[in-house]
mmCIF file with all atom_site columns, C-alpha atoms in Angstrom:
data_model
loop_
_atom_site.group_PDB
_atom_site.id
_atom_site.type_symbol
_atom_site.label_atom_id
_atom_site.label_alt_id
_atom_site.label_comp_id
_atom_site.label_asym_id
_atom_site.label_entity_id
_atom_site.label_seq_id
_atom_site.pdbx_PDB_ins_code
_atom_site.Cartn_x
_atom_site.Cartn_y
_atom_site.Cartn_z
_atom_site.occupancy
_atom_site.B_iso_or_equiv
_atom_site.pdbx_formal_charge
_atom_site.auth_seq_id
_atom_site.auth_comp_id
_atom_site.auth_asym_id
_atom_site.auth_atom_id
_atom_site.pdbx_PDB_model_num
ATOM 1   C CA . MET A 1 1   ? -5.058  -108.512 -112.791 1.00 0.00 ? 1257 MET A CA 1
ATOM 2   C CA . ARG A 1 2   ? -1.911  -107.601 -114.676 1.00 0.00 ? 1258 ARG A CA 1
ATOM 3   C CA . CYS A 1 3   ? -1.184  -103.976 -115.543 1.00 0.00 ? 1259 CYS A CA 1
ATOM 4   C CA . SER A 1 4   ? -1.053  -104.817 -119.266 1.00 0.00 ? 1260 SER A CA 1
ATOM 5   C CA . ASP A 1 5   ? -4.582  -106.273 -119.104 1.00 0.00 ? 1261 ASP A CA 1
ATOM 6   C CA . SER A 1 6   ? -6.042  -103.073 -117.724 1.00 0.00 ? 1262 SER A CA 1
ATOM 7   C CA . LEU A 1 7   ? -4.142  -100.996 -120.295 1.00 0.00 ? 1263 LEU A CA 1
ATOM 8   C CA . ALA A 1 8   ? -5.414  -103.185 -123.138 1.00 0.00 ? 1264 ALA A CA 1
ATOM 9   C CA . ASP A 1 9   ? -8.970  -102.878 -121.798 1.00 0.00 ? 1265 ASP A CA 1
ATOM 10  C CA . PHE A 1 10  ? -8.610  -99.096  -121.534 1.00 0.00 ? 1266 PHE A CA 1
ATOM 11  C CA . ILE A 1 11  ? -7.302  -98.757  -125.098 1.00 0.00 ? 1267 ILE A CA 1
ATOM 12  C CA . SER A 1 12  ? -9.915  -101.151 -126.469 1.00 0.00 ? 1268 SER A CA 1
ATOM 13  C CA . ASP A 1 13  ? -12.745 -99.282  -124.732 1.00 0.00 ? 1269 ASP A CA 1
ATOM 14  C CA . HIS A 1 14  ? -11.581 -95.900  -125.990 1.00 0.00 ? 1270 HIS A CA 1
ATOM 15  C CA . LEU A 1 15  ? -11.068 -97.149  -129.545 1.00 0.00 ? 1271 LEU A CA 1
ATOM 16  C CA . ARG A 1 16  ? -14.632 -98.501  -129.555 1.00 0.00 ? 1272 ARG A CA 1
ATOM 17  C CA . GLN A 1 17  ? -15.930 -95.132  -128.336 1.00 0.00 ? 1273 GLN A CA 1
ATOM 18  C CA . GLU A 1 18  ? -13.893 -93.244  -130.938 1.00 0.00 ? 1274 GLU A CA 1
ATOM 19  C CA . LEU A 1 19  ? -15.152 -95.492  -133.748 1.00 0.00 ? 1275 LEU A CA 1
ATOM 20  C CA . ASP A 1 20  ? -18.809 -95.214  -132.693 1.00 0.00 ? 1276 ASP A CA 1
ATOM 21  C CA . PHE A 1 21  ? -20.016 -92.532  -135.084 1.00 0.00 ? 1277 PHE A CA 1
ATOM 22  C CA . GLU A 1 22  ? -23.376 -92.135  -133.365 1.00 0.00 ? 1278 GLU A CA 1
ATOM 23  C CA . ASN A 1 23  ? -21.373 -91.117  -130.289 1.00 0.00 ? 1279 ASN A CA 1
ATOM 24  C CA . GLU A 1 24  ? -19.199 -88.859  -132.443 1.00 0.00 ? 1280 GLU A CA 1
ATOM 25  C CA . ALA A 1 25  ? -22.319 -87.151  -133.846 1.00 0.00 ? 1281 ALA A CA 1
ATOM 26  C CA . ARG A 1 26  ? -23.634 -86.549  -130.303 1.00 0.00 ? 1282 ARG A CA 1
ATOM 27  C CA . ASN A 1 27  ? -20.256 -85.119  -129.295 1.00 0.00 ? 1283 ASN A CA 1
ATOM 28  C CA . GLY A 1 28  ? -20.246 -82.784  -132.296 1.00 0.00 ? 1284 GLY A CA 1
ATOM 29  C CA . ARG A 1 29  ? -23.751 -81.535  -131.512 1.00 0.00 ? 1285 ARG A CA 1
ATOM 30  C CA . ARG A 1 30  ? -22.809 -81.032  -127.854 1.00 0.00 ? 1286 ARG A CA 1
ATOM 31  C CA . THR A 1 31  ? -19.748 -79.030  -128.868 1.00 0.00 ? 1287 THR A CA 1
ATOM 32  C CA . ALA A 1 32  ? -21.872 -76.903  -131.230 1.00 0.00 ? 1288 ALA A CA 1
ATOM 33  C CA . GLU A 1 33  ? -24.254 -76.201  -128.319 1.00 0.00 ? 1289 GLU A CA 1
ATOM 34  C CA . PHE A 1 34  ? -21.355 -75.099  -126.104 1.00 0.00 ? 1290 PHE A CA 1
ATOM 35  C CA . ILE A 1 35  ? -20.108 -72.775  -128.848 1.00 0.00 ? 1291 ILE A CA 1
ATOM 36  C CA . ALA A 1 36  ? -23.563 -71.327  -129.579 1.00 0.00 ? 1292 ALA A CA 1
ATOM 37  C CA . ALA A 1 37  ? -24.024 -70.529  -125.869 1.00 0.00 ? 1293 ALA A CA 1
ATOM 38  C CA . ASP A 1 38  ? -20.596 -68.891  -125.570 1.00 0.00 ? 1294 ASP A CA 1
ATOM 39  C CA . ALA A 1 39  ? -20.780 -65.169  -126.349 1.00 0.00 ? 1295 ALA A CA 1
ATOM 40  C CA . THR A 1 40  ? -17.078 -64.985  -127.259 1.00 0.00 ? 1296 THR A CA 1
ATOM 41  C CA . LEU A 1 41  ? -17.226 -67.860  -129.787 1.00 0.00 ? 1297 LEU A CA 1
ATOM 42  C CA . ALA A 1 42  ? -20.762 -67.847  -131.202 1.00 0.00 ? 1298 ALA A CA 1
ATOM 43  C CA . GLY A 1 43  ? -20.589 -66.773  -134.826 1.00 0.00 ? 1299 GLY A CA 1
ATOM 44  C CA . ARG A 1 44  ? -16.799 -67.266  -134.950 1.00 0.00 ? 1300 ARG A CA 1
ATOM 45  C CA . VAL A 1 45  ? -16.539 -71.066  -134.803 1.00 0.00 ? 1301 VAL A CA 1
ATOM 46  C CA . HIS A 1 46  ? -18.595 -73.480  -136.899 1.00 0.00 ? 1302 HIS A CA 1
ATOM 47  C CA . VAL A 1 47  ? -19.017 -77.170  -136.165 1.00 0.00 ? 1303 VAL A CA 1
ATOM 48  C CA . PRO A 1 48  ? -20.094 -79.123  -139.258 1.00 0.00 ? 1304 PRO A CA 1
ATOM 49  C CA . ALA A 1 49  ? -23.694 -80.306  -139.192 1.00 0.00 ? 1305 ALA A CA 1
ATOM 50  C CA . ILE A 1 50  ? -24.247 -84.075  -139.190 1.00 0.00 ? 1306 ILE A CA 1
ATOM 51  C CA . TYR A 1 51  ? -26.680 -85.644  -141.666 1.00 0.00 ? 1307 TYR A CA 1
ATOM 52  C CA . ASP A 1 52  ? -28.380 -88.167  -139.376 1.00 0.00 ? 1308 ASP A CA 1
ATOM 53  C CA . ALA A 1 53  ? -30.423 -89.742  -142.182 1.00 0.00 ? 1309 ALA A CA 1
ATOM 54  C CA . CYS A 1 54  ? -27.182 -90.812  -143.897 1.00 0.00 ? 1310 CYS A CA 1
ATOM 55  C CA . SER A 1 55  ? -25.180 -91.605  -140.761 1.00 0.00 ? 1311 SER A CA 1
ATOM 56  C CA . SER A 1 56  ? -25.030 -94.676  -138.536 1.00 0.00 ? 1312 SER A CA 1
ATOM 57  C CA . LYS A 1 57  ? -22.855 -96.287  -135.882 1.00 0.00 ? 1313 LYS A CA 1
ATOM 58  C CA . ARG A 1 58  ? -20.288 -97.096  -138.611 1.00 0.00 ? 1314 ARG A CA 1
ATOM 59  C CA . VAL A 1 59  ? -20.785 -94.153  -141.021 1.00 0.00 ? 1315 VAL A CA 1
ATOM 60  C CA . LEU A 1 60  ? -20.632 -90.439  -140.239 1.00 0.00 ? 1316 LEU A CA 1
ATOM 61  C CA . VAL A 1 61  ? -21.782 -87.979  -142.909 1.00 0.00 ? 1317 VAL A CA 1
ATOM 62  C CA . PRO A 1 62  ? -20.994 -84.379  -141.923 1.00 0.00 ? 1318 PRO A CA 1
ATOM 63  C CA . GLU A 1 63  ? -21.445 -81.155  -143.826 1.00 0.00 ? 1319 GLU A CA 1
ATOM 64  C CA . TRP A 1 64  ? -18.573 -80.394  -146.221 1.00 0.00 ? 1320 TRP A CA 1
ATOM 65  C CA . ILE A 1 65  ? -16.667 -77.217  -145.396 1.00 0.00 ? 1321 ILE A CA 1
ATOM 66  C CA . ASP A 1 66  ? -13.822 -75.935  -147.537 1.00 0.00 ? 1322 ASP A CA 1
ATOM 67  C CA . GLY A 1 67  ? -10.867 -74.758  -145.526 1.00 0.00 ? 1323 GLY A CA 1
ATOM 68  C CA . VAL A 1 68  ? -7.156  -74.964  -144.944 1.00 0.00 ? 1324 VAL A CA 1
ATOM 69  C CA . ARG A 1 69  ? -4.957  -76.616  -142.342 1.00 0.00 ? 1325 ARG A CA 1
ATOM 70  C CA . LEU A 1 70  ? -3.824  -74.272  -139.593 1.00 0.00 ? 1326 LEU A CA 1
ATOM 71  C CA . SER A 1 71  ? -0.287  -75.450  -140.318 1.00 0.00 ? 1327 SER A CA 1
ATOM 72  C CA . ASP A 1 72  ? -0.605  -74.091  -143.886 1.00 0.00 ? 1328 ASP A CA 1
ATOM 73  C CA . ARG A 1 73  ? 0.417   -70.505  -143.146 1.00 0.00 ? 1329 ARG A CA 1
ATOM 74  C CA . GLU A 1 74  ? 0.186   -69.324  -146.752 1.00 0.00 ? 1330 GLU A CA 1
ATOM 75  C CA . GLY A 1 75  ? -3.193  -71.025  -147.188 1.00 0.00 ? 1331 GLY A CA 1
ATOM 76  C CA . VAL A 1 76  ? -4.574  -69.368  -144.047 1.00 0.00 ? 1332 VAL A CA 1
ATOM 77  C CA . MET A 1 77  ? -3.206  -66.018  -145.197 1.00 0.00 ? 1333 MET A CA 1
ATOM 78  C CA . ARG A 1 78  ? -4.806  -66.450  -148.640 1.00 0.00 ? 1334 ARG A CA 1
ATOM 79  C CA . LEU A 1 79  ? -8.124  -67.488  -147.084 1.00 0.00 ? 1335 LEU A CA 1
ATOM 80  C CA . MET A 1 80  ? -8.091  -64.437  -144.821 1.00 0.00 ? 1336 MET A CA 1
ATOM 81  C CA . GLY A 1 81  ? -7.046  -62.073  -147.630 1.00 0.00 ? 1337 GLY A CA 1
ATOM 82  C CA . ASP A 1 82  ? -3.831  -61.215  -145.770 1.00 0.00 ? 1338 ASP A CA 1
ATOM 83  C CA . THR A 1 83  ? -1.187  -60.877  -148.498 1.00 0.00 ? 1339 THR A CA 1
ATOM 84  C CA . ARG A 1 84  ? 1.275   -58.657  -146.596 1.00 0.00 ? 1340 ARG A CA 1
ATOM 85  C CA . ALA A 1 85  ? 3.752   -61.384  -145.698 1.00 0.00 ? 1341 ALA A CA 1
ATOM 86  C CA . LEU A 1 86  ? 3.175   -63.784  -148.589 1.00 0.00 ? 1342 LEU A CA 1
ATOM 87  C CA . PRO A 1 87  ? 6.114   -64.401  -150.898 1.00 0.00 ? 1343 PRO A CA 1
ATOM 88  C CA . ARG A 1 88  ? 6.072   -61.988  -153.845 1.00 0.00 ? 1344 ARG A CA 1
ATOM 89  C CA . PRO A 1 89  ? 5.118   -64.554  -156.537 1.00 0.00 ? 1345 PRO A CA 1
ATOM 90  C CA . LEU A 1 90  ? 2.039   -65.564  -154.522 1.00 0.00 ? 1346 LEU A CA 1
ATOM 91  C CA . VAL A 1 91  ? 1.024   -61.958  -153.941 1.00 0.00 ? 1347 VAL A CA 1
ATOM 92  C CA . SER A 1 92  ? 1.262   -61.084  -157.634 1.00 0.00 ? 1348 SER A CA 1
ATOM 93  C CA . SER A 1 93  ? -0.579  -64.247  -158.701 1.00 0.00 ? 1349 SER A CA 1
ATOM 94  C CA . LEU A 1 94  ? -3.367  -63.428  -156.242 1.00 0.00 ? 1350 LEU A CA 1
ATOM 95  C CA . ALA A 1 95  ? -3.740  -60.025  -157.849 1.00 0.00 ? 1351 ALA A CA 1
ATOM 96  C CA . ASP A 1 96  ? -4.017  -61.562  -161.320 1.00 0.00 ? 1352 ASP A CA 1
ATOM 97  C CA . ASN A 1 97  ? -7.442  -62.591  -162.478 1.00 0.00 ? 1353 ASN A CA 1
ATOM 98  C CA . THR A 1 98  ? -6.071  -65.356  -164.675 1.00 0.00 ? 1354 THR A CA 1
ATOM 99  C CA . ASP A 1 99  ? -7.245  -68.918  -164.870 1.00 0.00 ? 1355 ASP A CA 1
ATOM 100 C CA . THR A 1 100 ? -3.818  -70.170  -163.796 1.00 0.00 ? 1356 THR A CA 1
ATOM 101 C CA . PRO A 1 101 ? -4.187  -71.273  -160.169 1.00 0.00 ? 1357 PRO A CA 1
ATOM 102 C CA . THR A 1 102 ? -1.459  -70.782  -157.612 1.00 0.00 ? 1358 THR A CA 1
ATOM 103 C CA . PRO A 1 103 ? -0.251  -73.981  -155.945 1.00 0.00 ? 1359 PRO A CA 1
ATOM 104 C CA . ALA A 1 104 ? -3.218  -75.697  -154.297 1.00 0.00 ? 1360 ALA A CA 1
ATOM 105 C CA . GLN A 1 105 ? -5.437  -72.667  -154.987 1.00 0.00 ? 1361 GLN A CA 1
ATOM 106 C CA . ASP A 1 106 ? -7.982  -74.971  -156.609 1.00 0.00 ? 1362 ASP A CA 1
ATOM 107 C CA . GLU A 1 107 ? -8.437  -76.567  -153.151 1.00 0.00 ? 1363 GLU A CA 1
ATOM 108 C CA . ARG A 1 108 ? -9.095  -73.251  -151.410 1.00 0.00 ? 1364 ARG A CA 1
ATOM 109 C CA . PRO A 1 109 ? -12.409 -71.510  -150.880 1.00 0.00 ? 1365 PRO A CA 1
ATOM 110 C CA . GLN A 1 110 ? -12.852 -68.570  -153.206 1.00 0.00 ? 1366 GLN A CA 1
ATOM 111 C CA . GLN A 1 111 ? -14.484 -66.354  -150.588 1.00 0.00 ? 1367 GLN A CA 1
ATOM 112 C CA . VAL A 1 112 ? -12.045 -64.221  -148.564 1.00 0.00 ? 1368 VAL A CA 1
ATOM 113 C CA . LEU A 1 113 ? -12.815 -64.211  -144.853 1.00 0.00 ? 1369 LEU A CA 1
ATOM 114 C CA . ARG A 1 114 ? -12.383 -61.120  -142.727 1.00 0.00 ? 1370 ARG A CA 1
ATOM 115 C CA . GLY A 1 115 ? -10.302 -60.698  -139.606 1.00 0.00 ? 1371 GLY A CA 1
ATOM 116 C CA . GLY A 1 116 ? -6.826  -61.683  -140.712 1.00 0.00 ? 1372 GLY A CA 1
ATOM 117 C CA . VAL A 1 117 ? -4.485  -64.457  -139.683 1.00 0.00 ? 1373 VAL A CA 1
ATOM 118 C CA . ARG A 1 118 ? -4.200  -63.132  -136.148 1.00 0.00 ? 1374 ARG A CA 1
ATOM 119 C CA . TRP A 1 119 ? -7.993  -63.381  -135.799 1.00 0.00 ? 1375 TRP A CA 1
ATOM 120 C CA . VAL A 1 120 ? -7.882  -67.062  -136.835 1.00 0.00 ? 1376 VAL A CA 1
ATOM 121 C CA . MET A 1 121 ? -5.151  -67.904  -134.341 1.00 0.00 ? 1377 MET A CA 1
ATOM 122 C CA . GLN A 1 122 ? -6.808  -65.888  -131.558 1.00 0.00 ? 1378 GLN A CA 1
ATOM 123 C CA . THR A 1 123 ? -10.093 -67.708  -132.192 1.00 0.00 ? 1379 THR A CA 1
ATOM 124 C CA . MET A 1 124 ? -8.359  -71.097  -132.009 1.00 0.00 ? 1380 MET A CA 1
ATOM 125 C CA . VAL A 1 125 ? -6.641  -70.207  -128.725 1.00 0.00 ? 1381 VAL A CA 1
ATOM 126 C CA . GLU A 1 126 ? -9.951  -68.988  -127.287 1.00 0.00 ? 1382 GLU A CA 1
ATOM 127 C CA . LEU A 1 127 ? -11.747 -72.143  -128.481 1.00 0.00 ? 1383 LEU A CA 1
ATOM 128 C CA . PHE A 1 128 ? -9.240  -74.507  -126.891 1.00 0.00 ? 1384 PHE A CA 1
ATOM 129 C CA . GLY A 1 129 ? -9.132  -72.374  -123.737 1.00 0.00 ? 1385 GLY A CA 1
ATOM 130 C CA . ALA A 1 130 ? -12.929 -72.504  -123.455 1.00 0.00 ? 1386 ALA A CA 1
ATOM 131 C CA . GLN A 1 131 ? -12.972 -76.276  -123.979 1.00 0.00 ? 1387 GLN A CA 1
ATOM 132 C CA . ILE A 1 132 ? -10.313 -76.931  -121.359 1.00 0.00 ? 1388 ILE A CA 1
ATOM 133 C CA . PHE A 1 133 ? -10.910 -74.269  -118.715 1.00 0.00 ? 1389 PHE A CA 1
ATOM 134 C CA . ARG A 1 134 ? -14.599 -73.307  -118.966 1.00 0.00 ? 1390 ARG A CA 1
ATOM 135 C CA . TRP A 1 135 ? -16.520 -76.241  -120.380 1.00 0.00 ? 1391 TRP A CA 1
ATOM 136 C CA . GLY A 1 136 ? -14.353 -79.149  -119.234 1.00 0.00 ? 1392 GLY A CA 1
ATOM 137 C CA . TRP A 1 137 ? -15.187 -80.717  -122.610 1.00 0.00 ? 1393 TRP A CA 1
ATOM 138 C CA . VAL A 1 138 ? -12.581 -81.109  -125.343 1.00 0.00 ? 1394 VAL A CA 1
ATOM 139 C CA . HIS A 1 139 ? -13.840 -82.324  -128.699 1.00 0.00 ? 1395 HIS A CA 1
ATOM 140 C CA . CYS A 1 140 ? -11.137 -82.654  -131.338 1.00 0.00 ? 1396 CYS A CA 1
ATOM 141 C CA . ASP A 1 141 ? -10.726 -84.928  -134.292 1.00 0.00 ? 1397 ASP A CA 1
ATOM 142 C CA . PRO A 1 142 ? -7.241  -86.065  -135.314 1.00 0.00 ? 1398 PRO A CA 1
ATOM 143 C CA . HIS A 1 143 ? -7.655  -84.682  -138.839 1.00 0.00 ? 1399 HIS A CA 1
ATOM 144 C CA . PRO A 1 144 ? -8.086  -81.257  -140.445 1.00 0.00 ? 1400 PRO A CA 1
#
């Protein structure tokens, strides 16, 4: 057997697993169970519920959750109600109760979460640490 054959088989097998949405739903539920059983993460991390009646091997229908990308520093700060380090125009527009949205504000949840930006980042570090070092189970999707 040539090395390239085994590599192609490996990639093909993993792509099939990744595109099997019944498997993805099971993985999401398993991750939610790990989180619920973890005293440091329960109540801090939410895995979207899967609507099994609408899902299949080729279609995955999860719960919709508004949020922001972790790479969107200003968006995370807005979401967490942390306006200390936002640029002045954003801070003043957040204080206004006008109908003029700030950039991308219409995409953001209106509810302010508590804990601050540091809390978000600390939670993410703890989640990835738990997945890698305690559970031996890493479940991540390559999208926000």
